[in-house]
PDB file of C-alpha atoms in Angstrom:
ATOM      1  CA  MET A   1     -10.156 -11.439  23.666  1.00 54.00           C
ATOM      2  CA  ASP A   2     -13.048 -11.614  21.431  1.00 74.00           C
ATOM      3  CA  ASN A   3     -12.507 -11.732  17.684  1.00 91.00           C
ATOM      4  CA  PHE A   4     -14.242  -9.082  15.844  1.00 97.00           C
ATOM      5  CA  GLU A   5     -17.656  -9.475  14.439  1.00 98.00           C
ATOM      6  CA  LEU A   6     -17.705  -9.111  10.574  1.00 98.00           C
ATOM      7  CA  ILE A   7     -20.843  -7.324   9.672  1.00 98.00           C
ATOM      8  CA  CYS A   8     -21.650  -7.487   5.909  1.00 98.00           C
ATOM      9  CA  PRO A   9     -24.244  -5.855   3.500  1.00 98.00           C
ATOM     10  CA  ALA A  10     -27.157  -7.501   1.753  1.00 98.00           C
ATOM     11  CA  GLY A  11     -29.244  -5.533  -1.001  1.00 97.00           C
ATOM     12  CA  THR A  12     -31.054  -8.723  -2.340  1.00 97.00           C
ATOM     13  CA  PRO A  13     -31.681 -12.171  -1.099  1.00 98.00           C
ATOM     14  CA  ALA A  14     -28.922 -13.506  -3.254  1.00 98.00           C
ATOM     15  CA  ALA A  15     -26.557 -10.990  -1.739  1.00 98.00           C
ATOM     16  CA  LEU A  16     -27.396 -12.387   1.586  1.00 98.00           C
ATOM     17  CA  ARG A  17     -26.847 -15.815   0.723  1.00 98.00           C
ATOM     18  CA  ALA A  18     -23.364 -14.883  -0.635  1.00 98.00           C
ATOM     19  CA  ALA A  19     -22.338 -12.913   2.533  1.00 98.00           C
ATOM     20  CA  VAL A  20     -23.505 -15.854   4.823  1.00 98.00           C
ATOM     21  CA  ASP A  21     -21.747 -18.413   2.683  1.00 98.00           C
ATOM     22  CA  ALA A  22     -18.519 -16.093   2.347  1.00 98.00           C
ATOM     23  CA  GLY A  23     -18.136 -15.770   5.994  1.00 98.00           C
ATOM     24  CA  ALA A  24     -20.207 -13.171   7.595  1.00 98.00           C
ATOM     25  CA  ASP A  25     -21.170 -12.952  11.179  1.00 98.00           C
ATOM     26  CA  ALA A  26     -23.943 -10.615  10.626  1.00 98.00           C
ATOM     27  CA  VAL A  27     -25.707  -9.373   7.735  1.00 98.00           C
ATOM     28  CA  TYR A  28     -27.736  -6.205   7.469  1.00 98.00           C
ATOM     29  CA  LEU A  29     -30.457  -5.201   4.918  1.00 98.00           C
ATOM     30  CA  GLY A  30     -33.753  -3.131   4.969  1.00 98.00           C
ATOM     31  CA  PHE A  31     -37.287  -3.775   3.749  1.00 98.00           C
ATOM     32  CA  ARG A  32     -38.402  -2.550   0.541  1.00 97.00           C
ATOM     33  CA  ASP A  33     -39.256   1.034   1.197  1.00 95.00           C
ATOM     34  CA  GLU A  34     -38.588   4.540   2.427  1.00 94.00           C
ATOM     35  CA  THR A  35     -37.522   3.260   6.055  1.00 96.00           C
ATOM     36  CA  ASN A  36     -34.066   2.594   4.825  1.00 94.00           C
ATOM     37  CA  ALA A  37     -31.020   4.691   3.444  1.00 90.00           C
ATOM     38  CA  ARG A  38     -30.709   2.586   0.395  1.00 89.00           C
ATOM     39  CA  ASN A  39     -34.278   2.723  -1.071  1.00 90.00           C
ATOM     40  CA  PHE A  40     -33.332   2.097  -4.779  1.00 90.00           C
ATOM     41  CA  PRO A  41     -35.281   0.066  -7.535  1.00 90.00           C
ATOM     42  CA  GLY A  42     -34.496  -3.608  -7.684  1.00 91.00           C
ATOM     43  CA  LEU A  43     -32.897  -3.633  -3.817  1.00 94.00           C
ATOM     44  CA  ASN A  44     -34.185  -4.695  -0.240  1.00 97.00           C
ATOM     45  CA  PHE A  45     -36.085  -7.261   0.830  1.00 98.00           C
ATOM     46  CA  THR A  46     -39.931  -8.038   1.389  1.00 98.00           C
ATOM     47  CA  ARG A  47     -41.450  -9.419   4.676  1.00 98.00           C
ATOM     48  CA  GLN A  48     -41.206 -12.720   3.283  1.00 98.00           C
ATOM     49  CA  ASP A  49     -37.852 -12.393   1.974  1.00 98.00           C
ATOM     50  CA  VAL A  50     -36.562 -11.012   5.348  1.00 98.00           C
ATOM     51  CA  ALA A  51     -38.349 -14.378   6.979  1.00 98.00           C
ATOM     52  CA  ASP A  52     -36.703 -16.613   4.437  1.00 98.00           C
ATOM     53  CA  ALA A  53     -33.390 -14.427   5.427  1.00 98.00           C
ATOM     54  CA  VAL A  54     -33.481 -15.060   8.916  1.00 98.00           C
ATOM     55  CA  ASP A  55     -34.209 -18.809   8.581  1.00 98.00           C
ATOM     56  CA  TYR A  56     -30.916 -19.013   6.230  1.00 98.00           C
ATOM     57  CA  ALA A  57     -28.696 -17.139   8.271  1.00 98.00           C
ATOM     58  CA  HIS A  58     -29.729 -18.625  11.796  1.00 98.00           C
ATOM     59  CA  ALA A  59     -29.493 -22.097  10.278  1.00 98.00           C
ATOM     60  CA  ARG A  60     -25.625 -21.121   9.733  1.00 98.00           C
ATOM     61  CA  ARG A  61     -25.360 -19.217  13.165  1.00 98.00           C
ATOM     62  CA  VAL A  62     -25.097 -15.862  11.356  1.00 98.00           C
ATOM     63  CA  GLU A  63     -27.411 -13.070  13.003  1.00 98.00           C
ATOM     64  CA  VAL A  64     -29.577 -10.816  10.633  1.00 98.00           C
ATOM     65  CA  TYR A  65     -29.825  -6.903  11.429  1.00 98.00           C
ATOM     66  CA  VAL A  66     -32.808  -4.660   9.871  1.00 98.00           C
ATOM     67  CA  ALA A  67     -31.745  -1.188   8.914  1.00 98.00           C
ATOM     68  CA  ILE A  68     -34.669   1.205   9.783  1.00 98.00           C
ATOM     69  CA  ASN A  69     -32.206   4.207   9.602  1.00 95.00           C
ATOM     70  CA  THR A  70     -34.363   7.111   7.627  1.00 94.00           C
ATOM     71  CA  TYR A  71     -36.196   9.810   9.450  1.00 93.00           C
ATOM     72  CA  PRO A  72     -40.004   9.461   9.821  1.00 94.00           C
ATOM     73  CA  GLN A  73     -42.103  12.536   8.699  1.00 87.00           C
ATOM     74  CA  ALA A  74     -44.347  14.520  10.337  1.00 91.00           C
ATOM     75  CA  GLY A  75     -47.776  13.123  10.145  1.00 92.00           C
ATOM     76  CA  ASN A  76     -46.266   9.651   8.514  1.00 93.00           C
ATOM     77  CA  LEU A  77     -44.903   7.492  11.433  1.00 96.00           C
ATOM     78  CA  GLY A  78     -46.949   4.578  10.574  1.00 97.00           C
ATOM     79  CA  PRO A  79     -44.281   2.914   7.793  1.00 97.00           C
ATOM     80  CA  TRP A  80     -41.425   3.365  10.229  1.00 98.00           C
ATOM     81  CA  GLN A  81     -43.155   1.668  13.366  1.00 98.00           C
ATOM     82  CA  LYS A  82     -44.637  -0.933  11.125  1.00 98.00           C
ATOM     83  CA  ALA A  83     -41.073  -1.857   9.946  1.00 98.00           C
ATOM     84  CA  VAL A  84     -39.903  -2.088  13.842  1.00 98.00           C
ATOM     85  CA  ASP A  85     -42.926  -4.223  14.883  1.00 98.00           C
ATOM     86  CA  ASP A  86     -42.481  -6.452  11.567  1.00 98.00           C
ATOM     87  CA  ALA A  87     -38.802  -6.828  12.225  1.00 98.00           C
ATOM     88  CA  ALA A  88     -39.467  -8.003  15.871  1.00 98.00           C
ATOM     89  CA  ARG A  89     -42.096 -10.169  14.729  1.00 98.00           C
ATOM     90  CA  LEU A  90     -39.646 -12.016  12.155  1.00 98.00           C
ATOM     91  CA  LYS A  91     -37.211 -12.286  15.130  1.00 98.00           C
ATOM     92  CA  VAL A  92     -34.336 -10.596  13.631  1.00 98.00           C
ATOM     93  CA  ASP A  93     -31.475 -10.072  15.906  1.00 98.00           C
ATOM     94  CA  ALA A  94     -31.203  -6.192  15.900  1.00 98.00           C
ATOM     95  CA  VAL A  95     -32.906  -3.193  14.324  1.00 98.00           C
ATOM     96  CA  ILE A  96     -30.680  -0.067  13.313  1.00 98.00           C
ATOM     97  CA  LEU A  97     -32.349   2.911  13.918  1.00 98.00           C
ATOM     98  CA  ALA A  98     -31.382   6.629  13.992  1.00 96.00           C
ATOM     99  CA  ASP A  99     -34.514   8.729  14.944  1.00 96.00           C
ATOM    100  CA  PRO A 100     -34.908   9.314  18.572  1.00 97.00           C
ATOM    101  CA  GLY A 101     -38.760   8.984  18.548  1.00 97.00           C
ATOM    102  CA  LEU A 102     -38.411   5.847  16.675  1.00 98.00           C
ATOM    103  CA  LEU A 103     -35.808   4.558  19.151  1.00 98.00           C
ATOM    104  CA  ALA A 104     -38.471   5.242  21.878  1.00 98.00           C
ATOM    105  CA  TYR A 105     -41.190   3.553  20.222  1.00 98.00           C
ATOM    106  CA  ALA A 106     -39.139   0.357  19.566  1.00 98.00           C
ATOM    107  CA  ALA A 107     -37.544   0.346  23.210  1.00 98.00           C
ATOM    108  CA  LYS A 108     -40.975   0.853  24.594  1.00 98.00           C
ATOM    109  CA  ARG A 109     -42.880  -1.589  22.467  1.00 98.00           C
ATOM    110  CA  HIS A 110     -40.204  -4.117  22.089  1.00 98.00           C
ATOM    111  CA  PRO A 111     -38.025  -4.175  25.341  1.00 98.00           C
ATOM    112  CA  ASP A 112     -36.285  -7.395  24.056  1.00 97.00           C
ATOM    113  CA  LEU A 113     -35.387  -6.218  20.825  1.00 98.00           C
ATOM    114  CA  ARG A 114     -31.680  -5.409  20.531  1.00 98.00           C
ATOM    115  CA  LEU A 115     -30.957  -1.593  19.337  1.00 98.00           C
ATOM    116  CA  HIS A 116     -28.134  -0.493  17.108  1.00 98.00           C
ATOM    117  CA  LEU A 117     -27.631   3.174  16.750  1.00 98.00           C
ATOM    118  CA  SER A 118     -27.527   3.759  13.130  1.00 96.00           C
ATOM    119  CA  VAL A 119     -24.390   5.994  11.558  1.00 94.00           C
ATOM    120  CA  GLN A 120     -27.038   7.867  10.177  1.00 92.00           C
ATOM    121  CA  ALA A 121     -27.358   9.765  13.975  1.00 94.00           C
ATOM    122  CA  SER A 122     -24.178  10.940  13.821  1.00 92.00           C
ATOM    123  CA  ALA A 123     -23.123  10.091  17.415  1.00 95.00           C
ATOM    124  CA  ALA A 124     -19.333  10.497  17.662  1.00 92.00           C
ATOM    125  CA  ASN A 125     -18.905  11.740  21.055  1.00 95.00           C
ATOM    126  CA  VAL A 126     -19.342  10.506  24.605  1.00 97.00           C
ATOM    127  CA  GLU A 127     -22.112  12.335  25.532  1.00 97.00           C
ATOM    128  CA  ALA A 128     -24.273  11.975  22.661  1.00 97.00           C
ATOM    129  CA  ILE A 129     -23.473   7.911  23.264  1.00 98.00           C
ATOM    130  CA  ARG A 130     -24.570   7.993  26.781  1.00 98.00           C
ATOM    131  CA  LEU A 131     -27.618   9.562  26.097  1.00 98.00           C
ATOM    132  CA  TYR A 132     -28.637   6.974  23.723  1.00 98.00           C
ATOM    133  CA  ARG A 133     -27.652   4.273  25.787  1.00 98.00           C
ATOM    134  CA  ASP A 134     -29.534   5.773  29.054  1.00 98.00           C
ATOM    135  CA  ALA A 135     -32.897   6.834  27.278  1.00 98.00           C
ATOM    136  CA  PHE A 136     -33.503   3.860  24.980  1.00 98.00           C
ATOM    137  CA  GLY A 137     -31.051   1.159  25.959  1.00 98.00           C
ATOM    138  CA  VAL A 138     -28.897   0.975  22.936  1.00 98.00           C
ATOM    139  CA  ARG A 139     -26.351  -1.599  23.075  1.00 98.00           C
ATOM    140  CA  ARG A 140     -24.085  -0.689  19.878  1.00 98.00           C
ATOM    141  CA  VAL A 141     -23.231   2.470  18.201  1.00 98.00           C
ATOM    142  CA  VAL A 142     -21.893   2.573  14.532  1.00 97.00           C
ATOM    143  CA  LEU A 143     -19.448   5.177  14.623  1.00 95.00           C
ATOM    144  CA  PRO A 144     -19.570   7.949  11.423  1.00 91.00           C
ATOM    145  CA  ARG A 145     -16.403   7.952   8.999  1.00 88.00           C
ATOM    146  CA  VAL A 146     -14.826  10.858  10.591  1.00 86.00           C
ATOM    147  CA  LEU A 147     -13.114   9.644  13.572  1.00 91.00           C
ATOM    148  CA  THR A 148      -9.463   8.695  13.818  1.00 92.00           C
ATOM    149  CA  VAL A 149      -8.166   5.543  15.619  1.00 96.00           C
ATOM    150  CA  PRO A 150      -6.808   7.432  18.395  1.00 96.00           C
ATOM    151  CA  GLU A 151     -10.440   9.282  18.794  1.00 95.00           C
ATOM    152  CA  ILE A 152     -11.907   5.852  18.923  1.00 97.00           C
ATOM    153  CA  ALA A 153      -9.773   4.423  21.100  1.00 98.00           C
ATOM    154  CA  LYS A 154     -10.251   7.395  23.704  1.00 97.00           C
ATOM    155  CA  LEU A 155     -14.291   7.230  22.983  1.00 97.00           C
ATOM    156  CA  ASN A 156     -14.441   3.253  23.746  1.00 98.00           C
ATOM    157  CA  ALA A 157     -12.249   3.994  26.988  1.00 98.00           C
ATOM    158  CA  GLU A 158     -15.498   6.015  28.347  1.00 97.00           C
ATOM    159  CA  ILE A 159     -18.279   4.144  27.300  1.00 97.00           C
ATOM    160  CA  ASP A 160     -19.739   0.648  28.197  1.00 96.00           C
ATOM    161  CA  ILE A 161     -21.603  -0.412  24.980  1.00 97.00           C
ATOM    162  CA  GLU A 162     -20.315  -1.763  21.767  1.00 98.00           C
ATOM    163  CA  THR A 163     -18.807   0.472  18.758  1.00 98.00           C
ATOM    164  CA  GLU A 164     -19.041  -0.929  14.986  1.00 98.00           C
ATOM    165  CA  VAL A 165     -16.869   1.125  12.499  1.00 97.00           C
ATOM    166  CA  PHE A 166     -16.832   0.710   8.604  1.00 96.00           C
ATOM    167  CA  VAL A 167     -13.852  -1.029   7.066  1.00 97.00           C
ATOM    168  CA  PHE A 168     -14.762  -1.474   3.366  1.00 96.00           C
ATOM    169  CA  GLY A 169     -16.614   0.347   0.732  1.00 94.00           C
ATOM    170  CA  GLY A 170     -17.840   3.737   0.034  1.00 87.00           C
ATOM    171  CA  LEU A 171     -16.505   6.594   2.028  1.00 81.00           C
ATOM    172  CA  CYS A 172     -18.987   9.130   2.963  1.00 77.00           C
ATOM    173  CA  PRO A 173     -16.981  12.348   3.971  1.00 67.00           C
ATOM    174  CA  MET A 174     -19.793  13.824   5.649  1.00 68.00           C
ATOM    175  CA  ALA A 175     -21.210  13.059   9.125  1.00 73.00           C
ATOM    176  CA  GLU A 176     -23.984  10.869   8.235  1.00 74.00           C
ATOM    177  CA  GLY A 177     -27.321  12.124   8.789  1.00 73.00           C
ATOM    178  CA  ARG A 178     -26.417  15.677   8.355  1.00 75.00           C
ATOM    179  CA  CYS A 179     -25.737  15.638   4.470  1.00 80.00           C
ATOM    180  CA  SER A 180     -28.387  17.384   2.309  1.00 81.00           C
ATOM    181  CA  LEU A 181     -26.415  17.358  -0.945  1.00 86.00           C
ATOM    182  CA  SER A 182     -28.470  15.101  -2.608  1.00 88.00           C
ATOM    183  CA  SER A 183     -31.610  16.843  -1.567  1.00 88.00           C
ATOM    184  CA  TYR A 184     -30.302  20.141  -3.099  1.00 89.00           C
ATOM    185  CA  ALA A 185     -29.913  18.687  -6.510  1.00 92.00           C
ATOM    186  CA  THR A 186     -32.805  16.380  -6.634  1.00 93.00           C
ATOM    187  CA  GLY A 187     -35.060  17.243  -3.921  1.00 91.00           C
ATOM    188  CA  LEU A 188     -34.563  13.558  -2.432  1.00 89.00           C
ATOM    189  CA  SER A 189     -32.109  12.740   0.460  1.00 83.00           C
ATOM    190  CA  PRO A 190     -30.923   9.528   2.028  1.00 83.00           C
ATOM    191  CA  ASN A 191     -32.388  10.880   5.320  1.00 79.00           C
ATOM    192  CA  LYS A 192     -36.022  11.002   4.346  1.00 80.00           C
ATOM    193  CA  GLN A 193     -36.730   9.064   1.134  1.00 86.00           C
ATOM    194  CA  GLY A 194     -33.710   7.006   1.636  1.00 81.00           C
ATOM    195  CA  VAL A 195     -31.802   7.621  -1.690  1.00 86.00           C
ATOM    196  CA  CYS A 196     -28.639   9.611  -2.133  1.00 87.00           C
ATOM    197  CA  SER A 197     -28.107  10.602  -5.720  1.00 90.00           C
ATOM    198  CA  PRO A 198     -31.188   8.716  -7.172  1.00 91.00           C
ATOM    199  CA  ALA A 199     -30.809   7.137 -10.530  1.00 90.00           C
ATOM    200  CA  ASN A 200     -33.667   8.487 -12.027  1.00 92.00           C
ATOM    201  CA  HIS A 201     -32.042  11.997 -11.715  1.00 95.00           C
ATOM    202  CA  VAL A 202     -28.732  10.790 -13.504  1.00 95.00           C
ATOM    203  CA  ARG A 203     -27.980  11.380 -16.888  1.00 96.00           C
ATOM    204  CA  TYR A 204     -24.591  10.788 -19.027  1.00 95.00           C
ATOM    205  CA  GLU A 205     -24.130  12.894 -21.931  1.00 95.00           C
ATOM    206  CA  GLN A 206     -21.507  13.613 -24.830  1.00 94.00           C
ATOM    207  CA  ARG A 207     -19.777  17.026 -24.807  1.00 92.00           C
ATOM    208  CA  GLY A 208     -17.440  16.995 -27.619  1.00 88.00           C
ATOM    209  CA  GLY A 209     -14.838  14.288 -27.018  1.00 87.00           C
ATOM    210  CA  ALA A 210     -15.715  14.447 -23.169  1.00 93.00           C
ATOM    211  CA  LEU A 211     -18.234  12.706 -21.304  1.00 95.00           C
ATOM    212  CA  ALA A 212     -20.404  14.760 -18.745  1.00 95.00           C
ATOM    213  CA  SER A 213     -22.144  13.198 -15.691  1.00 95.00           C
ATOM    214  CA  THR A 214     -25.155  15.081 -14.463  1.00 96.00           C
ATOM    215  CA  LEU A 215     -27.540  14.836 -11.287  1.00 95.00           C
ATOM    216  CA  GLY A 216     -30.777  16.967 -11.236  1.00 94.00           C
ATOM    217  CA  GLY A 217     -29.750  18.738 -14.143  1.00 94.00           C
ATOM    218  CA  PHE A 218     -26.316  19.827 -12.366  1.00 93.00           C
ATOM    219  CA  THR A 219     -23.038  18.990 -13.964  1.00 94.00           C
ATOM    220  CA  ILE A 220     -21.293  16.727 -11.136  1.00 94.00           C
ATOM    221  CA  ASN A 221     -17.924  15.776 -13.393  1.00 94.00           C
ATOM    222  CA  VAL A 222     -16.542  15.757 -16.925  1.00 94.00           C
ATOM    223  CA  PHE A 223     -14.642  12.956 -18.086  1.00 92.00           C
ATOM    224  CA  GLY A 224     -11.879  13.217 -20.763  1.00 90.00           C
ATOM    225  CA  GLU A 225     -10.820  10.213 -23.082  1.00 87.00           C
ATOM    226  CA  GLY A 226     -10.211   7.059 -21.217  1.00 83.00           C
ATOM    227  CA  GLU A 227     -11.024   8.409 -18.037  1.00 86.00           C
ATOM    228  CA  GLN A 228     -12.889   6.319 -15.728  1.00 82.00           C
ATOM    229  CA  ALA A 229     -16.482   7.699 -15.214  1.00 86.00           C
ATOM    230  CA  GLY A 230     -17.988   7.400 -11.726  1.00 84.00           C
ATOM    231  CA  TYR A 231     -21.520   7.436 -10.573  1.00 88.00           C
ATOM    232  CA  PRO A 232     -22.520  11.222 -10.063  1.00 91.00           C
ATOM    233  CA  THR A 233     -22.807  11.943  -6.171  1.00 90.00           C
ATOM    234  CA  LEU A 234     -22.468  15.342  -5.341  1.00 89.00           C
ATOM    235  CA  CYS A 235     -19.724  14.882  -2.691  1.00 85.00           C
ATOM    236  CA  LYS A 236     -17.546  13.236  -5.085  1.00 86.00           C
ATOM    237  CA  GLY A 237     -18.402  15.666  -7.969  1.00 89.00           C
ATOM    238  CA  ARG A 238     -15.440  17.547  -9.812  1.00 91.00           C
ATOM    239  CA  PHE A 239     -16.024  21.039  -9.678  1.00 89.00           C
ATOM    240  CA  VAL A 240     -14.120  24.566 -10.878  1.00 87.00           C
ATOM    241  CA  ALA A 241     -12.793  26.553  -8.112  1.00 83.00           C
ATOM    242  CA  GLY A 242      -9.876  28.676  -8.033  1.00 81.00           C
ATOM    243  CA  ASP A 243      -7.336  27.232 -10.265  1.00 80.00           C
ATOM    244  CA  GLY A 244      -9.668  24.986 -12.023  1.00 85.00           C
ATOM    245  CA  PRO A 245     -11.639  21.964 -11.572  1.00 87.00           C
ATOM    246  CA  ALA A 246     -11.009  19.585  -8.610  1.00 87.00           C
ATOM    247  CA  TYR A 247     -12.663  17.122  -6.309  1.00 85.00           C
ATOM    248  CA  LEU A 248     -13.874  19.917  -3.748  1.00 82.00           C
ATOM    249  CA  PHE A 249     -15.352  17.519  -1.046  1.00 80.00           C
ATOM    250  CA  GLU A 250     -13.996  13.805  -1.776  1.00 78.00           C
ATOM    251  CA  GLU A 251     -12.158  11.753  -4.356  1.00 78.00           C
ATOM    252  CA  PRO A 252     -13.569   8.949  -5.688  1.00 81.00           C
ATOM    253  CA  THR A 253     -12.098   6.319  -3.760  1.00 84.00           C
ATOM    254  CA  SER A 254     -13.173   3.475  -1.721  1.00 89.00           C
ATOM    255  CA  LEU A 255     -12.422   2.896   2.088  1.00 92.00           C
ATOM    256  CA  ASN A 256      -9.923  -0.158   3.174  1.00 94.00           C
ATOM    257  CA  ALA A 257      -9.090  -0.355   6.660  1.00 95.00           C
ATOM    258  CA  MET A 258      -7.590  -3.954   6.634  1.00 96.00           C
ATOM    259  CA  ASP A 259      -4.452  -3.183   7.444  1.00 94.00           C
ATOM    260  CA  LEU A 260      -5.430  -1.221  10.487  1.00 96.00           C
ATOM    261  CA  LEU A 261      -7.078  -4.485  12.287  1.00 97.00           C
ATOM    262  CA  PRO A 262      -4.586  -4.652  14.693  1.00 96.00           C
ATOM    263  CA  GLU A 263      -5.105  -0.920  15.810  1.00 97.00           C
ATOM    264  CA  LEU A 264      -9.009  -1.167  15.463  1.00 98.00           C
ATOM    265  CA  LYS A 265      -8.744  -3.858  17.999  1.00 97.00           C
ATOM    266  CA  ALA A 266      -6.523  -2.361  20.616  1.00 97.00           C
ATOM    267  CA  ALA A 267      -9.006   0.657  20.154  1.00 98.00           C
ATOM    268  CA  GLY A 268     -11.419  -1.349  21.410  1.00 98.00           C
ATOM    269  CA  VAL A 269     -13.561  -1.798  18.369  1.00 98.00           C
ATOM    270  CA  ARG A 270     -16.353  -4.658  18.464  1.00 98.00           C
ATOM    271  CA  ALA A 271     -17.459  -5.100  14.958  1.00 98.00           C
ATOM    272  CA  LEU A 272     -16.442  -4.416  11.251  1.00 98.00           C
ATOM    273  CA  LYS A 273     -18.916  -3.042   8.941  1.00 98.00           C
ATOM    274  CA  ILE A 274     -18.430  -3.729   5.112  1.00 97.00           C
ATOM    275  CA  GLU A 275     -20.622  -1.072   3.179  1.00 95.00           C
ATOM    276  CA  GLY A 276     -22.280  -2.067  -0.237  1.00 93.00           C
ATOM    277  CA  ARG A 277     -26.073  -2.897   0.001  1.00 94.00           C
ATOM    278  CA  GLN A 278     -26.268  -1.820  -3.889  1.00 91.00           C
ATOM    279  CA  ARG A 279     -23.660  -4.005  -4.704  1.00 94.00           C
ATOM    280  CA  GLY A 280     -23.720  -7.676  -6.345  1.00 94.00           C
ATOM    281  CA  LYS A 281     -23.471 -10.959  -4.871  1.00 95.00           C
ATOM    282  CA  ALA A 282     -19.930 -11.291  -6.383  1.00 96.00           C
ATOM    283  CA  TYR A 283     -18.794  -8.086  -4.991  1.00 96.00           C
ATOM    284  CA  ILE A 284     -20.102  -9.170  -1.699  1.00 97.00           C
ATOM    285  CA  ALA A 285     -18.917 -12.996  -1.920  1.00 97.00           C
ATOM    286  CA  ALA A 286     -15.308 -11.638  -2.807  1.00 97.00           C
ATOM    287  CA  VAL A 287     -14.723  -8.736  -0.277  1.00 97.00           C
ATOM    288  CA  VAL A 288     -16.449 -10.860   2.690  1.00 98.00           C
ATOM    289  CA  ARG A 289     -14.523 -13.813   1.718  1.00 97.00           C
ATOM    290  CA  ALA A 290     -11.060 -11.573   1.948  1.00 97.00           C
ATOM    291  CA  TYR A 291     -12.015  -9.903   5.067  1.00 98.00           C
ATOM    292  CA  ARG A 292     -12.831 -13.498   6.614  1.00 97.00           C
ATOM    293  CA  GLU A 293      -9.406 -14.626   5.573  1.00 97.00           C
ATOM    294  CA  ALA A 294      -7.904 -11.424   6.977  1.00 97.00           C
ATOM    295  CA  LEU A 295      -9.809 -11.863  10.395  1.00 97.00           C
ATOM    296  CA  GLU A 296      -8.694 -15.796  10.699  1.00 96.00           C
ATOM    297  CA  SER A 297      -5.236 -14.697  10.294  1.00 96.00           C
ATOM    298  CA  PHE A 298      -5.318 -11.783  12.679  1.00 96.00           C
ATOM    299  CA  ALA A 299      -7.106 -14.097  15.573  1.00 95.00           C
ATOM    300  CA  ALA A 300      -4.660 -16.672  15.132  1.00 95.00           C
ATOM    301  CA  GLY A 301      -1.912 -14.247  15.727  1.00 94.00           C
ATOM    302  CA  ARG A 302      -0.484 -14.387  12.477  1.00 94.00           C
ATOM    303  CA  PRO A 303       0.200 -11.094  10.413  1.00 93.00           C
ATOM    304  CA  VAL A 304      -2.774  -9.466   8.412  1.00 92.00           C
ATOM    305  CA  PRO A 305      -2.452 -10.757   4.814  1.00 91.00           C
ATOM    306  CA  HIS A 306      -2.534  -8.375   2.163  1.00 87.00           C
ATOM    307  CA  ILE A 307      -5.454  -9.234  -0.131  1.00 92.00           C
ATOM    308  CA  ASP A 308      -5.956  -7.659  -3.055  1.00 89.00           C
ATOM    309  CA  LEU A 309      -8.964  -5.916  -3.570  1.00 91.00           C
ATOM    310  CA  GLN A 310      -8.123  -3.311  -6.175  1.00 89.00           C
ATOM    311  CA  ALA A 311     -10.842  -4.475  -8.505  1.00 88.00           C
ATOM    312  CA  MET A 312     -13.487  -3.961  -5.988  1.00 89.00           C
ATOM    313  CA  VAL A 313     -12.595  -0.506  -5.184  1.00 87.00           C
ATOM    314  CA  GLU A 314     -14.414   2.822  -6.625  1.00 81.00           C
ATOM    315  CA  GLY A 315     -11.867   4.801  -9.252  1.00 76.00           C
ATOM    316  CA  GLY A 316      -9.387   2.275  -8.694  1.00 79.00           C
ATOM    317  CA  THR A 317      -7.940   3.916  -5.633  1.00 83.00           C
ATOM    318  CA  GLN A 318      -8.096   2.790  -2.086  1.00 87.00           C
ATOM    319  CA  THR A 319      -7.626   5.084   1.281  1.00 86.00           C
ATOM    320  CA  THR A 320      -7.545   4.411   4.982  1.00 87.00           C
ATOM    321  CA  GLY A 321      -9.889   7.350   4.889  1.00 84.00           C
ATOM    322  CA  ALA A 322     -10.230   9.441   8.334  1.00 85.00           C
ATOM    323  CA  TYR A 323      -8.612   6.589  10.506  1.00 89.00           C
ATOM    324  CA  THR A 324      -5.250   8.000   9.669  1.00 84.00           C
ATOM    325  CA  ARG A 325      -6.459  11.394   8.341  1.00 70.00           C
ATOM    326  CA  GLY A 326      -4.625  10.277   5.147  1.00 59.00           C
ATOM    327  CA  TRP A 327      -7.461  10.903   2.681  1.00 52.00           C
ATOM    328  CA  ARG A 328      -7.320  14.653   1.955  1.00 48.00           C
TER     329      ARG A 328
END
């Protein structure tokens, strides 16, 4: 039985080194532009940064994947195609793509470049995954965070390419690639500009004894005294409807599927992804080290340990998400 592959985030070169040193099997990152879904100031890699990252990671038998997972806009394909060309030139181990046109370009232009299908493509059924395999030679699909473990097992039984699932970090309740909430509030979206709830549209203001968070002029949440104030993303906003204010889309919480490692292995999952390219190197090191310890115990036939990651989770709460349908 093959071991899981542990895929870890890197928003900066320092975070990449932290992930590699803490036990990642592969690290995913993005170029410093709109071609990836984490296009935030201070994050991401120059071409030289990626070259250095590949050298550092490969010297330690760790792979590097480049996410080019936003959608090119009409008449402006150049930055996305150049990103694919540069990733191939820099000898990364795979590119993570979502747009069918870009997949076609990469498959034709770089036939030896390994293609992974981004979660941004929202491929969650057998027919969709087979289409990407047959049309473009996709070798792995990152599944959206809307499937249960039995649904993943059923899907894996009917396809012959690898699947990768999220196990820790931010929990997007939408089928990724189909969310327009950020665009509604700010005019900028993760799908086109690579930003969800961009920081320059965020404001915090005192309202009496309460703290209000706003995004693009919309009030996203109002926090009482002593209440932990989270970052204002629309999907985790608290809105008034019916009987009063409530988290209508999603609670501010983090995914943690460490306890489900046996079930995910039995379901045929190949790779486990930690979310968090916006996180610092201390966070990356702590989470990656914890998951490496858990995976080594599991691979050795020992029980999965209960490692405390409470300090790393959003809002002080964690969930197994849709895997057990327990988070709503």
